Structure formats: C-alpha cells, structure tokens
C-alpha cells in the first residue's frame, strides 16, 4: 500500500510539473512517464494475474510509448518547441492546480468509501489528475498542450478505474484504451489541418468559426 | 288592461301636439307676439299627412323606417309610463330597460335615415345625435337606479307609484338632483334650447332638425308627430317626480297629469326663451356634469 | 353524447377531405361542405336529445393515455357553447363555396379547409373534454389550427405579422394554463375535472394564471392584442369562426374552472366585473376609431367579451354571497350573450366579407351606396348591426336585459356588499350608446348614401351560397329576439350545472319569465307595426317624383361630400384621446379658397404599440446581449462552463 501511495504521489508531482512547464518536449516526456507509472499500478494493487498483466502491458505500450512518440513526431514536423503564455499565466495556473488538488483531497474524505479504500490515495489523486487535465485543456493556447491535457484527463479516469479492476470487465478497459487511441488519432489529424491552414497551432483563431 | 292601453294610446297620440303648441305660444309671448293658436301643430301634422311625397333617388327603404319608428316607438313606450297616479298599461320588472332601448332603436333608425340621403348635412346631424345621446344613457340609468332603490321596485309602475310622495322628505336632495338631470336629458333628447334649436335650419345649430331635412309630406308629418310624442313620454316621468300627488279617482289623476304636462311644456318654453343655445363643444361637458350629478345622487341614496 | 363525438370526427374528416390533393377543386369543396353539414346534423341532434335529460352526460374511454383517461362530458354549459358551433361552422363552409372569386381568392384553399375542419373539431373537443390533459391537448389543436386559419393568406406581410402575434399570444396562454393545471394537480383525481363545487377556492396564483391563459384566448382588454390583426387578416369565414366561437372558448374555460369551487372569494367577481367594464368601454372606443371594417368588428368582439365577463362577474358575486337569482341571471345573461354574439358576429363578418369580396378593399371610406347594389347583404348586415347594438326586437337585447336584471338583484344590498355591482347598468348603457353610434356609422357609410369609389359603383351582390349562409343566422337572431322564453329552461339548467345543484325539473326564473314574455310581445307588435306602416308609406310613394337630395338647398352634391367614417366618429374619439392616441396628419385649411389637401388618420392598437411591442423588444435586446456574452466561440470558456456545472452538481449531491 505504501508503494502504491508513493507512486500516486509521484503522479501528482508530474501533474504540477506539467502545469508549470512551458517547454513542450519535457511535457511530453512527463506524460509518458506518468503513463508508465500508471501501467505499474494494476500489478501493484491486484497482483500478477493474466488480467492485470495484459492491462499493464497495454497501458505501458499506449500511454508510455506509442502516444508520446506520435506527439514528439508531430512537434518535430510542426517545429514548435515552446508554449505561449497561457490564458491565466503559469504561476496562477500552478496555484489553481494546487488548490484543486487540496480540494480533491478534502472532498475525498467526505465520500462514503469502502473500508479497504479509506487509506489509499486513489480517489484524491484521480480527482486531482482530472482537474489538472481540465486546467491544461482550458488554459493553454496551443493545440498540442490541449492534447496533453486530454491525456492527463484520461489518466485520471484510468486511476479511478483501477479501483474497480475486478468489477470492470476486460472488454471495457480495452474499449477505454482504444477510445484513447482514436481520440489522439483524431486530434493529430486536426492539428495537422490547423497547422496547414493557419501555419500556426494557436486555437484562439478558432472562435472565428463561432457563427 | 286593454282599456288602460287604449287610454294611454289616445292620450299620447292626441294630446302630444298640444305640448308643442304650448311651447310655441310661451316663446311667442316672451317675444312680444301673440303666437300661433294652440291647435296649430295638429293642423300642421294633418296637412303634412295629406300631402304628396318627394323622394330623393339616393334613398332606399331605410329612409322610410326612420319616421315610422319615430312614431311607433313613443306609442309603445308610453304604454309603460304611468300617467301620474294612473297606472301604466304594461308593467313588468325591468321594463324601464326595454323602454330605454326602444328609444335607442328609434335613434338608430333616424340616424340611418339621415345617412341614407347621402348629404353631408344629414350625416353631420346623425353624427352629432349619436354622439350626444350616448352620454345621456348613463344619466338616465343613474336616475332610474336612484328611484328604483328608493322605491324597491323594478318597474315604472312600482317606481313611480304611490310611494313617490313619501320619498321626498327622506331623499329630497337626491330627487332634486334626479329631476334636474332628467330635465337636462329631456332638453337634449327632444332638441330643445339650450342644446339644439328646433326653429332654425342653420348648419351651426342643428342636431335633430338637420336629420330630417329631406323628409317631406307624410314622412315629415310623422317626424313632427313622433317628436311631440317623444316629448310627452320623456316628460311624463319627470312630471310624476315633481308632482307626486295622487287623488283616489283615476279621472282626476289623469287630469292632474295633464296639468303637470302643460306646466312642464310652459317651463320648457320659458327655458327656451331666456337661454341661448350652448356652443356645441359645451354639450358633452354639460352631460358629463349631469352624469356626475346623477352619480352623486345615487351615492347619497346608497348609504 | 356519441352524436356529439361523431360530430367531432366528422369535422376532422371534413378537413382531411377538403385537403385531399388530386381531387378537383369543386369536388373537394363539396365533400368538405357535406362533412360539415353532417357534423352539424349530428351535433344538433345530439344537443336536442340532451335537452330532454336533466343530468350531464358522461362518456369514458379507457385508453392508456399517460396521466389520465379519455373522458368526455356534456352538460348544459357545454351544450350552450356548442350550439353556435354547430350553426356557424357549416355555414362558414357554405360561405366558403362562393368566396373564391374576384378579389378574394384564397391563396391555398385546400390548406385552409383542412385547418378549418381541424379547428372546428378541436373546438368541439375542448367544449366536451372532462380531463385536464385531454382538454389541453384539444386546446392546442384548436389554437394551432387557428393560427393556420389566420395566416391562410401568408403571402402578405400583414397576415404574417398578425399570425405571429396570435401565435405568441396563444403560446403564452397555453403555458399559463399548463402551469395552472399543474398547480391544481394535487387536488384533482388523475387530472379529471371535478364536479361542480367540489374543490375549495383556487389560490390566487392559480386563479390569475387561469385568467391569463383563458383571458388571452377570450381577448380581455390588455390581453386582446392579437385580436384586431388576426381578425382582419384571416379570410372572412375564418374570422367569423374565430370571433364567434374561438374567443368564447376562453370564457368557457373560466366558467368551467370557476365552477369547480364551492365558495369563490369576492375578488374573483370584482376582477371579472372590472375587466369586463374596461374591455367593454375601451373596446368600443377603439372600434369607433377604426376605418378597416374587419378590425372594427374585431374590437367589437372585445367589447362583447367585456359584456359577457360582466355577466360572469355578477354570477361569481352571486355565488360568493349565495344569491341564487343573481347567479342564474348573471350566468344566464352571459351564456345567452355567448350564443347571441356567436350568431350576430358571424353574420356581420359574413356580410362584411361579401362587401370586401366585391370591392376589393376593407376600408369603409371606399364604400357607399351599397344597399342598392347588394340589397340582401345590406339587409342581413342591418339585422346583425341592430342585434349587436342590443336593440329590440333582436337577440342582443335579450341577453343584455338578463344581465341588467341580474345586476338589479343587488339593488337592496349595501355598498360594502355588492351594491357597487349596480355600476354595471350605467356602464352597459354607455357601451350600448357607443356601440349604437359605431354601427350607425358602419351601416350608414357602407350601405347608404352614394358610392364613393368606382369599386363601390361596380359592386355586385354576394353569391347565393354566401347569402344562404347568412340567412339562417339572421333568422336565429330574430327568433331568439322574438321568442326569448324558449332559452330560459336551458339557461336555468346551466346555472344548476354550474353550481352543482342538479334538479330533476329546472325551475325557470320567475322575474325573467314574466319580463321576457312581455319583451317578445312588444317585439312582435313592433315588427308588425313597423312593417305595416313602412309598406303602406312605400305604397303611397310608388309614384312619387324622384329628385336629387335637397339637403337644405345644396346644389350639385357629390359623393365625396358625404360624411366619412373618421368625421362621423370624430367627436366620440376625442373623448378617448388618452387611450386611443389617434395619429392624424393632413392639410390644415387656412385660406378662403383652400387648395387640395389630404387628411389621414390612423389609430394603432394602443396596448400592442405602446406596451407589448416595446416590452418584447427589450427582452429581445437582453437576450441578444446575453447570447453574445455566452456564445463567444472561445473553447476554454465552454470547457470552463462544463467543469463548473459538474462541480456544482457534485456539490449539490453532497
């Protein structure tokens, strides 16, 4: 349990790093690390069964290797390496992220959990990862960073899902992972198109499509 | 009941031109002349009824209905009205409403007949007539409400029956106001000075006279006769309010009523002689004043 | 009861048959008419059978409707409202036969016939529904069909805007009704209408919601804004049905929901009396100022709804103070006026439609002298005009007389109690006088005198179909006027059904019986004497020389010298300057020999122009501003709103 909690705390640190960093390549590396850590979790919590091994390998492959690779290739093609100033600035973003994390910790205490889950950090970390991902989505201007935020969001959901591992059938998990893959695929295409049309991956021009 | 109806009909048909004669006589005397004989209105009507007609080709059958209703309606209406203490021929609860609306029907017909000629004069007269008469309706309703409340009855016979003498001591103020408002409405509806001048034919001064410009022969005779009868019908109730006495004998009652009508005609003649006609825009103002007086009389009675 | 329901179905079928494409025009119209006649026959027979049973007739269809079952009830109140429907609807279809010629071709007659049939079917349904859900469903059918009837000629911008205002008003009304019924739900058993007198008094909110919803349909004064536009834009037989029947459904609704309560509070009666007085006086004032004949008739509908509301207010006061005579007379007068108004207003719209059809315009000042060219139409219009001015010997007088006598029942009570209801008499008197002025104006300027325009000179009489449609209505007006005692048993039964006291034999009101007996005798004598004398004089005048109008020596009168509608009503309009706000523009004649000039006057609907339209403009501006702020196209903003909603929900749950 201690090990699992430590891993989860590492995940939270990665969230904070992503919220405060403006360089794209380290962000992608961080997401990949987060994915790898999360891939370990099913093995740590539920032991080595066929189910968990398959899940871990799949998560590691997708979250840890394939998707970050795709993203790195995209930014190479597009040629950007830095994020622009986000809508509310780096320091406020990080502060907000910290606030939300503490709120999720407090909130998790209020929930009526099963006795075996009361000490673990799954719920608070999942909620805080969710909120960090949402923050990234909302406050960043570059499409790439918004995709990263989306990835973090999915990670948060995944953490929550690990709690229910026995209850969740494999097919659903596979479906979740597949959905993640497809989402990234579509985003990649969209980003390519945006870049081709506007020579720029800024999303503030998208509001011109409003009407 | 049938004899009563017969008496009423004969009285209104035969005696009403006398009122006109009296009015003309009084006015002449005021003007220093001897005046026409009292039987002159009868002679005029008789002469007109025997004359030939001339019709305008603009008119249609509506032109005839005006004078016809102008005669039929007062005769029918008079059947509701008590002759002083002599009871009315027809009496039922709510008959005064029918009475008022019969006169409204006559007004409709007269105004329509006026518009039928296609002349702007008559149209003007019709417009003025319906405008001012619509103000007279609320006054009459208020007055009748006062008397209905005081007498506790909803028919003319009951309202103007034996009790009316007893109402004066208790509600004298209200009854005075009612009599005053009634007089004003009488003068307005019967085209008397100060509202209208029955003797001139100038555009400025006419309301009723102008509506009948194109009638001739029997139609004109009916118009004059109808006007006289209308005066009698309107005046009958006023006379009863002012002279609420009743003897026991029906003959004396009728005689008393006749005397009251003659006095009323004389009074109208006096009013016509001492006053000038009001400017036309003043007429609505006066009628609104009458409405307020009548309303006040009603409030007094309600307490 | 089954007869009534089959009538409903027949109306609906008539609409469908009238619409069937591929059929030739005349065949479709003929089938439509046939269905209408069949429906009317069924309906009238059903009413006739009902008249001999004292108890309300109930049918229950147990269909699995959510929240309720299908129940239909026919009692005396519904029967009274249904009678004019079964008369006016088929006559309107008959009228429509001859309508599609000359200047007034219906743009899409098939579509019109479909919606007309559906509207009639919806009306019959509303009047017999015994279940709140069913009532609202049929109400919607009726209202939406009414919109399509109003906007039948929607290639004109005027019809479009009129239809839009009507649609908005009816939506708001239906929403208010749904809210009111929803608030009433705890007291109702499965949404079925309770028996009369079964519930305690509605709370004020429910009462005012009902008043708003039904008032918008009925057309009380501040809520009447859709009436003038809708009536003038719809085709004439559509307007006739709208004005004669549809607006009465609002009154029916109020009658029905107030009958639920055993002891209505006093302010209900006073509110209706006040609304009625305002609608009556201002309705007729606005009518006087119009020169479009159909708008004018629409305002007169507002006035008559005011009169009906006054009768209803008296009945409610009677219920509050437990005065059976007041209830019977007030309700009887109001219900009889509903029937009467349905009859004479339809008659007036039909004849106005005949005039419009042949001259091509609705402006009264373009008519004149039409009595010579349209003698039948003119005579029938005159019947309608005399009837609506409440003059004996026609039916308008009878219903107003009942209301008068009803008000007089409070004669001996004190001021604090109900004596203020006696104000009904002078108010009704004033309304009657003004209505008389208005109809003298219309009749005189339209049909009498000389033609003012070439269109009026070349006018032709209405087709036989149109005249055949008008004649039964005129006869009905005369019959009710001359034999009013026939209606009394039904009216008394309606009062019983309204208060919930069912008696095996309805006792007629003693006062009213005696009075109306005399009224009918006087009416007969009046008609006989007038006919005799008029015919006698016409006989005498058959060889009289004909000349020009003398008019006190006016040489060479022309048609343009005649009084116009604006000049006729000018004095009366001047009194109501504040409410009417008539806009006048024109040449001021200042010299001895004036130059040619033009005069123009127009009275817009005050409530619409000064209150409703600016209000809705403000609301629209607010919403535009709001939308610009919320839908700003920034994705982050959208994401933020999603997140905030989720957080809020989370907090709410915990």
mmCIF file with all atom_site columns, N, CA, C and O in Angstrom, chain C residues 614-636:
data_model
loop_
_atom_site.group_PDB
_atom_site.id
_atom_site.type_symbol
_atom_site.label_atom_id
_atom_site.label_alt_id
_atom_site.label_comp_id
_atom_site.label_asym_id
_atom_site.label_entity_id
_atom_site.label_seq_id
_atom_site.pdbx_PDB_ins_code
_atom_site.Cartn_x
_atom_site.Cartn_y
_atom_site.Cartn_z
_atom_site.occupancy
_atom_site.B_iso_or_equiv
_atom_site.pdbx_formal_charge
_atom_site.auth_seq_id
_atom_site.auth_comp_id
_atom_site.auth_asym_id
_atom_site.auth_atom_id
_atom_site.pdbx_PDB_model_num
ATOM 1  N N  . UNK C 1 614 ? -42.789 47.220 -27.313 1.00 0.00 ? 614 UNK C N  1
ATOM 2  C CA . UNK C 1 614 ? -41.558 47.685 -26.669 1.00 0.00 ? 614 UNK C CA 1
ATOM 3  C C  . UNK C 1 614 ? -41.044 46.705 -25.627 1.00 0.00 ? 614 UNK C C  1
ATOM 4  O O  . UNK C 1 614 ? -39.841 46.474 -25.518 1.00 0.00 ? 614 UNK C O  1
ATOM 5  N N  . UNK C 1 615 ? -41.967 46.076 -24.895 1.00 0.00 ? 615 UNK C N  1
ATOM 6  C CA . UNK C 1 615 ? -41.532 45.116 -23.883 1.00 0.00 ? 615 UNK C CA 1
ATOM 7  C C  . UNK C 1 615 ? -40.787 43.966 -24.514 1.00 0.00 ? 615 UNK C C  1
ATOM 8  O O  . UNK C 1 615 ? -39.703 43.569 -24.061 1.00 0.00 ? 615 UNK C O  1
ATOM 9  N N  . UNK C 1 616 ? -41.368 43.422 -25.578 1.00 0.00 ? 616 UNK C N  1
ATOM 10 C CA . UNK C 1 616 ? -40.711 42.297 -26.223 1.00 0.00 ? 616 UNK C CA 1
ATOM 11 C C  . UNK C 1 616 ? -39.405 42.720 -26.887 1.00 0.00 ? 616 UNK C C  1
ATOM 12 O O  . UNK C 1 616 ? -38.461 41.935 -26.975 1.00 0.00 ? 616 UNK C O  1
ATOM 13 N N  . UNK C 1 617 ? -39.348 43.990 -27.339 1.00 0.00 ? 617 UNK C N  1
ATOM 14 C CA . UNK C 1 617 ? -38.093 44.477 -27.911 1.00 0.00 ? 617 UNK C CA 1
ATOM 15 C C  . UNK C 1 617 ? -37.007 44.503 -26.844 1.00 0.00 ? 617 UNK C C  1
ATOM 16 O O  . UNK C 1 617 ? -35.869 44.088 -27.077 1.00 0.00 ? 617 UNK C O  1
ATOM 17 N N  . UNK C 1 618 ? -37.367 44.959 -25.639 1.00 0.00 ? 618 UNK C N  1
ATOM 18 C CA . UNK C 1 618 ? -36.396 44.969 -24.553 1.00 0.00 ? 618 UNK C CA 1
ATOM 19 C C  . UNK C 1 618 ? -35.909 43.574 -24.212 1.00 0.00 ? 618 UNK C C  1
ATOM 20 O O  . UNK C 1 618 ? -34.715 43.330 -24.000 1.00 0.00 ? 618 UNK C O  1
ATOM 21 N N  . UNK C 1 619 ? -36.872 42.649 -24.146 1.00 0.00 ? 619 UNK C N  1
ATOM 22 C CA . UNK C 1 619 ? -36.497 41.268 -23.825 1.00 0.00 ? 619 UNK C CA 1
ATOM 23 C C  . UNK C 1 619 ? -35.549 40.722 -24.880 1.00 0.00 ? 619 UNK C C  1
ATOM 24 O O  . UNK C 1 619 ? -34.536 40.069 -24.573 1.00 0.00 ? 619 UNK C O  1
ATOM 25 N N  . UNK C 1 620 ? -35.885 41.025 -26.138 1.00 0.00 ? 620 UNK C N  1
ATOM 26 C CA . UNK C 1 620 ? -35.027 40.537 -27.214 1.00 0.00 ? 620 UNK C CA 1
ATOM 27 C C  . UNK C 1 620 ? -33.623 41.112 -27.097 1.00 0.00 ? 620 UNK C C  1
ATOM 28 O O  . UNK C 1 620 ? -32.624 40.408 -27.241 1.00 0.00 ? 620 UNK C O  1
ATOM 29 N N  . UNK C 1 621 ? -33.534 42.416 -26.818 1.00 0.00 ? 621 UNK C N  1
ATOM 30 C CA . UNK C 1 621 ? -32.205 43.020 -26.679 1.00 0.00 ? 621 UNK C CA 1
ATOM 31 C C  . UNK C 1 621 ? -31.421 42.388 -25.554 1.00 0.00 ? 621 UNK C C  1
ATOM 32 O O  . UNK C 1 621 ? -30.222 42.133 -25.673 1.00 0.00 ? 621 UNK C O  1
ATOM 33 N N  . UNK C 1 622 ? -32.093 42.120 -24.446 1.00 0.00 ? 622 UNK C N  1
ATOM 34 C CA . UNK C 1 622 ? -31.401 41.492 -23.325 1.00 0.00 ? 622 UNK C CA 1
ATOM 35 C C  . UNK C 1 622 ? -30.854 40.132 -23.715 1.00 0.00 ? 622 UNK C C  1
ATOM 36 O O  . UNK C 1 622 ? -29.715 39.780 -23.403 1.00 0.00 ? 622 UNK C O  1
ATOM 37 N N  . UNK C 1 623 ? -31.669 39.365 -24.404 1.00 0.00 ? 623 UNK C N  1
ATOM 38 C CA . UNK C 1 623 ? -31.212 38.036 -24.775 1.00 0.00 ? 623 UNK C CA 1
ATOM 39 C C  . UNK C 1 623 ? -30.096 38.080 -25.802 1.00 0.00 ? 623 UNK C C  1
ATOM 40 O O  . UNK C 1 623 ? -29.194 37.242 -25.780 1.00 0.00 ? 623 UNK C O  1
ATOM 41 N N  . UNK C 1 624 ? -30.146 39.050 -26.708 1.00 0.00 ? 624 UNK C N  1
ATOM 42 C CA . UNK C 1 624 ? -29.058 39.159 -27.680 1.00 0.00 ? 624 UNK C CA 1
ATOM 43 C C  . UNK C 1 624 ? -27.752 39.458 -26.956 1.00 0.00 ? 624 UNK C C  1
ATOM 44 O O  . UNK C 1 624 ? -26.704 38.870 -27.249 1.00 0.00 ? 624 UNK C O  1
ATOM 45 N N  . UNK C 1 625 ? -27.831 40.375 -26.010 1.00 0.00 ? 625 UNK C N  1
ATOM 46 C CA . UNK C 1 625 ? -26.638 40.705 -25.234 1.00 0.00 ? 625 UNK C CA 1
ATOM 47 C C  . UNK C 1 625 ? -26.116 39.471 -24.505 1.00 0.00 ? 625 UNK C C  1
ATOM 48 O O  . UNK C 1 625 ? -24.923 39.180 -24.504 1.00 0.00 ? 625 UNK C O  1
ATOM 49 N N  . UNK C 1 626 ? -27.034 38.730 -23.909 1.00 0.00 ? 626 UNK C N  1
ATOM 50 C CA . UNK C 1 626 ? -26.637 37.553 -23.152 1.00 0.00 ? 626 UNK C CA 1
ATOM 51 C C  . UNK C 1 626 ? -25.978 36.519 -24.056 1.00 0.00 ? 626 UNK C C  1
ATOM 52 O O  . UNK C 1 626 ? -24.947 35.922 -23.723 1.00 0.00 ? 626 UNK C O  1
ATOM 53 N N  . UNK C 1 627 ? -26.578 36.347 -25.215 1.00 0.00 ? 627 UNK C N  1
ATOM 54 C CA . UNK C 1 627 ? -26.030 35.338 -26.122 1.00 0.00 ? 627 UNK C CA 1
ATOM 55 C C  . UNK C 1 627 ? -24.646 35.734 -26.592 1.00 0.00 ? 627 UNK C C  1
ATOM 56 O O  . UNK C 1 627 ? -23.747 34.908 -26.741 1.00 0.00 ? 627 UNK C O  1
ATOM 57 N N  . UNK C 1 628 ? -24.482 37.045 -26.838 1.00 0.00 ? 628 UNK C N  1
ATOM 58 C CA . UNK C 1 628 ? -23.167 37.471 -27.288 1.00 0.00 ? 628 UNK C CA 1
ATOM 59 C C  . UNK C 1 628 ? -22.108 37.191 -26.238 1.00 0.00 ? 628 UNK C C  1
ATOM 60 O O  . UNK C 1 628 ? -20.968 36.867 -26.540 1.00 0.00 ? 628 UNK C O  1
ATOM 61 N N  . UNK C 1 629 ? -22.485 37.312 -24.966 1.00 0.00 ? 629 UNK C N  1
ATOM 62 C CA . UNK C 1 629 ? -21.507 37.059 -23.920 1.00 0.00 ? 629 UNK C CA 1
ATOM 63 C C  . UNK C 1 629 ? -21.256 35.571 -23.732 1.00 0.00 ? 629 UNK C C  1
ATOM 64 O O  . UNK C 1 629 ? -20.147 35.155 -23.488 1.00 0.00 ? 629 UNK C O  1
ATOM 65 N N  . UNK C 1 630 ? -22.311 34.781 -23.830 1.00 0.00 ? 630 UNK C N  1
ATOM 66 C CA . UNK C 1 630 ? -22.123 33.365 -23.522 1.00 0.00 ? 630 UNK C CA 1
ATOM 67 C C  . UNK C 1 630 ? -21.565 32.593 -24.712 1.00 0.00 ? 630 UNK C C  1
ATOM 68 O O  . UNK C 1 630 ? -20.634 31.811 -24.587 1.00 0.00 ? 630 UNK C O  1
ATOM 69 N N  . UNK C 1 631 ? -22.132 32.857 -25.880 1.00 0.00 ? 631 UNK C N  1
ATOM 70 C CA . UNK C 1 631 ? -21.653 32.105 -27.050 1.00 0.00 ? 631 UNK C CA 1
ATOM 71 C C  . UNK C 1 631 ? -20.563 32.886 -27.745 1.00 0.00 ? 631 UNK C C  1
ATOM 72 O O  . UNK C 1 631 ? -20.742 33.389 -28.852 1.00 0.00 ? 631 UNK C O  1
ATOM 73 N N  . UNK C 1 632 ? -19.407 32.973 -27.088 1.00 0.00 ? 632 UNK C N  1
ATOM 74 C CA . UNK C 1 632 ? -18.359 33.817 -27.644 1.00 0.00 ? 632 UNK C CA 1
ATOM 75 C C  . UNK C 1 632 ? -17.342 33.036 -28.464 1.00 0.00 ? 632 UNK C C  1
ATOM 76 O O  . UNK C 1 632 ? -16.387 33.611 -28.979 1.00 0.00 ? 632 UNK C O  1
ATOM 77 N N  . UNK C 1 633 ? -17.492 31.745 -28.595 1.00 0.00 ? 633 UNK C N  1
ATOM 78 C CA . UNK C 1 633 ? -16.621 30.991 -29.503 1.00 0.00 ? 633 UNK C CA 1
ATOM 79 C C  . UNK C 1 633 ? -15.282 30.612 -28.893 1.00 0.00 ? 633 UNK C C  1
ATOM 80 O O  . UNK C 1 633 ? -14.478 29.956 -29.539 1.00 0.00 ? 633 UNK C O  1
ATOM 81 N N  . UNK C 1 634 ? -15.045 30.998 -27.646 1.00 0.00 ? 634 UNK C N  1
ATOM 82 C CA . UNK C 1 634 ? -13.764 30.645 -27.027 1.00 0.00 ? 634 UNK C CA 1
ATOM 83 C C  . UNK C 1 634 ? -13.935 29.277 -26.378 1.00 0.00 ? 634 UNK C C  1
ATOM 84 O O  . UNK C 1 634 ? -14.780 29.087 -25.509 1.00 0.00 ? 634 UNK C O  1
ATOM 85 N N  . UNK C 1 635 ? -13.107 28.315 -26.827 1.00 0.00 ? 635 UNK C N  1
ATOM 86 C CA . UNK C 1 635 ? -13.289 26.946 -26.365 1.00 0.00 ? 635 UNK C CA 1
ATOM 87 C C  . UNK C 1 635 ? -13.060 26.824 -24.862 1.00 0.00 ? 635 UNK C C  1
ATOM 88 O O  . UNK C 1 635 ? -13.757 26.098 -24.162 1.00 0.00 ? 635 UNK C O  1
ATOM 89 N N  . UNK C 1 636 ? -12.082 27.571 -24.387 1.00 0.00 ? 636 UNK C N  1
ATOM 90 C CA . UNK C 1 636 ? -11.782 27.484 -22.955 1.00 0.00 ? 636 UNK C CA 1
ATOM 91 C C  . UNK C 1 636 ? -12.995 27.858 -22.130 1.00 0.00 ? 636 UNK C C  1
ATOM 92 O O  . UNK C 1 636 ? -13.267 27.273 -21.091 1.00 0.00 ? 636 UNK C O  1
#
